[in-house]
Coordinates of C-alpha atoms in Angstrom, one line a residue:
M1 CA 85.7 134.8 135.9
T2 CA 86.3 136.9 133.3
S3 CA 83.8 136.2 130.1
S4 CA 87.1 136.0 127.5
R5 CA 88.3 133.4 130.3
R6 CA 85.5 131.9 130.3
I7 CA 85.1 132.0 126.1
L8 CA 88.6 130.4 125.8
T9 CA 87.8 127.7 128.5
L10 CA 84.7 126.5 126.1
M11 CA 87.0 126.5 123.4
D12 CA 89.7 124.2 125.0
Y13 CA 86.5 122.0 126.2
R14 CA 85.4 121.9 122.4
Q15 CA 88.6 121.0 121.2
S16 CA 89.4 118.3 123.4
R17 CA 87.7 114.8 122.5
P18 CA 88.9 112.6 125.0
W19 CA 86.2 110.1 124.2
M20 CA 87.9 109.9 120.6
E21 CA 91.3 109.7 122.1
V22 CA 90.1 106.4 123.7
I23 CA 87.3 104.7 121.7
L24 CA 88.9 105.1 118.2
P25 CA 92.2 103.4 118.8
L26 CA 90.3 100.6 120.8
Y27 CA 88.0 100.3 118.2
T28 CA 90.7 99.9 115.5
L29 CA 92.6 97.6 117.7
T30 CA 89.4 95.3 118.1
L31 CA 88.6 95.6 114.1
L32 CA 92.2 94.4 113.4
I33 CA 92.0 91.6 116.1
L34 CA 88.9 90.5 114.7
Y35 CA 89.9 90.3 111.0
Y36 CA 93.0 88.8 111.3
H37 CA 91.7 86.4 114.2
P38 CA 87.7 85.8 114.0
Q39 CA 88.4 82.8 116.4
S40 CA 89.0 85.5 118.9
L41 CA 85.2 86.4 119.1
P42 CA 84.0 84.2 121.8
P43 CA 80.7 82.6 120.6
A44 CA 78.7 83.9 123.6
I45 CA 78.8 87.2 122.0
E46 CA 78.1 86.1 118.5
E47 CA 74.8 84.5 119.9
V48 CA 73.9 87.7 121.4
L49 CA 74.9 89.5 118.4
V50 CA 72.3 87.8 116.5
D51 CA 69.2 89.1 118.5
G52 CA 66.7 91.7 117.6
M53 CA 67.7 95.1 118.2
F54 CA 70.8 94.7 119.8
R55 CA 72.6 93.6 116.7
W56 CA 71.4 97.2 114.7
V57 CA 72.6 99.1 117.6
V58 CA 76.2 97.5 117.3
W59 CA 76.2 97.9 113.7
G60 CA 75.3 101.0 114.0
I61 CA 78.3 102.5 116.2
A62 CA 80.6 99.6 114.3
G63 CA 79.7 101.7 110.8
A64 CA 79.8 105.3 112.5
L65 CA 83.1 104.6 114.1
G66 CA 84.7 103.2 111.1
G67 CA 83.3 106.2 109.1
I68 CA 85.3 108.1 111.4
L69 CA 87.8 106.3 111.2
A70 CA 88.2 106.3 107.3
L71 CA 88.2 109.8 107.5
S72 CA 91.1 109.8 110.2
A73 CA 92.6 107.8 107.4
L74 CA 92.0 110.3 104.5
F75 CA 93.2 113.2 107.0
L76 CA 96.3 110.8 107.4
A77 CA 97.1 110.0 103.9
F78 CA 96.8 113.4 103.0
C79 CA 99.4 114.7 105.5
L80 CA 102.0 112.2 104.6
V81 CA 101.4 112.6 101.1
Y82 CA 101.6 116.6 101.1
S83 CA 104.5 116.3 103.9
P84 CA 107.2 116.2 101.1
I85 CA 105.6 118.6 99.0
Y86 CA 105.6 120.7 101.8
L87 CA 109.1 120.1 102.8
V88 CA 110.5 120.7 99.0
E89 CA 108.1 123.8 98.4
N90 CA 109.5 125.6 101.5
A91 CA 113.3 124.1 102.0
M92 CA 114.6 127.6 101.1
R93 CA 112.8 129.4 104.0
I94 CA 113.5 126.7 106.2
L95 CA 117.2 126.8 105.7
D96 CA 117.3 130.8 106.1
P97 CA 118.3 131.5 109.5
Q98 CA 117.0 135.1 109.1
A99 CA 113.3 134.0 107.5
W100 CA 110.6 133.1 110.4
V101 CA 109.7 129.8 110.3
D102 CA 107.0 128.0 112.3
E103 CA 109.1 125.2 113.8
R104 CA 106.1 123.0 114.9
E105 CA 104.6 123.3 111.6
V106 CA 107.9 122.1 110.4
R107 CA 108.6 119.7 113.0
F108 CA 105.2 118.2 112.0
Y109 CA 105.8 117.9 108.5
A110 CA 109.4 116.3 109.1
G111 CA 107.7 113.8 111.1
C112 CA 105.1 113.0 108.7
F113 CA 107.6 112.5 106.0
V114 CA 109.4 110.1 108.2
I115 CA 106.6 108.2 108.7
L116 CA 106.0 108.1 105.3
C117 CA 109.3 107.0 104.6
G118 CA 109.3 104.4 107.3
L119 CA 105.7 103.2 105.1
L120 CA 106.9 102.9 102.0
A121 CA 110.0 101.0 103.4
L122 CA 107.6 98.7 105.0
V123 CA 105.8 98.2 102.1
F124 CA 108.5 96.9 100.0
L125 CA 109.6 94.5 102.9
N126 CA 106.0 93.4 104.0
P127 CA 102.8 94.9 102.5
H128 CA 100.4 93.2 105.4
A129 CA 102.3 94.9 108.4
A130 CA 102.6 98.6 106.7
L131 CA 98.8 98.3 106.1
V132 CA 98.4 97.3 110.0
I133 CA 100.5 99.9 111.2
F134 CA 99.1 102.6 109.0
T135 CA 95.6 101.4 110.0
L136 CA 97.0 101.7 113.7
L137 CA 98.0 105.4 112.7
A138 CA 94.6 106.4 111.5
G139 CA 93.0 104.7 114.6
S140 CA 95.5 107.1 116.6
A141 CA 95.9 110.1 114.9
Q142 CA 95.0 112.2 117.6
F143 CA 97.9 111.0 119.9
L144 CA 100.1 111.2 116.6
W145 CA 99.1 114.8 116.0
R146 CA 99.6 115.8 119.3
F147 CA 103.5 114.1 119.2
L148 CA 104.4 115.4 116.2
V149 CA 103.0 119.1 117.1

């Protein structure tokens, strides 16, 4: 294997975070279930969580994942809010058949704009559902970005 191929393989490995694509959506789903249905937490787990160091480990992991979820939600909110600005600012270039346009970038921001419009419509119909969907989108943002690009 050549050194350039080895470097590209290492770069691909660093960019891939398969644990994040599994754990963060599961954490988000668990967080929402426990928020809206706290009785779903079995009493046996509650008793175990009260005991000793295990409780602090669980709180530490939950706090770290909560921080990652918050960062993901901030990034998602930025992309959703910036999408109409990007589309309006670059409308002439996007519509010009002679100009070079990165189709993946336009598809990304158009998808973000569609999601933003859907969330805004849902906010007026059912704010709680919009919050739940935004939280689920923030938790599974890696899937969302891969889908949009």
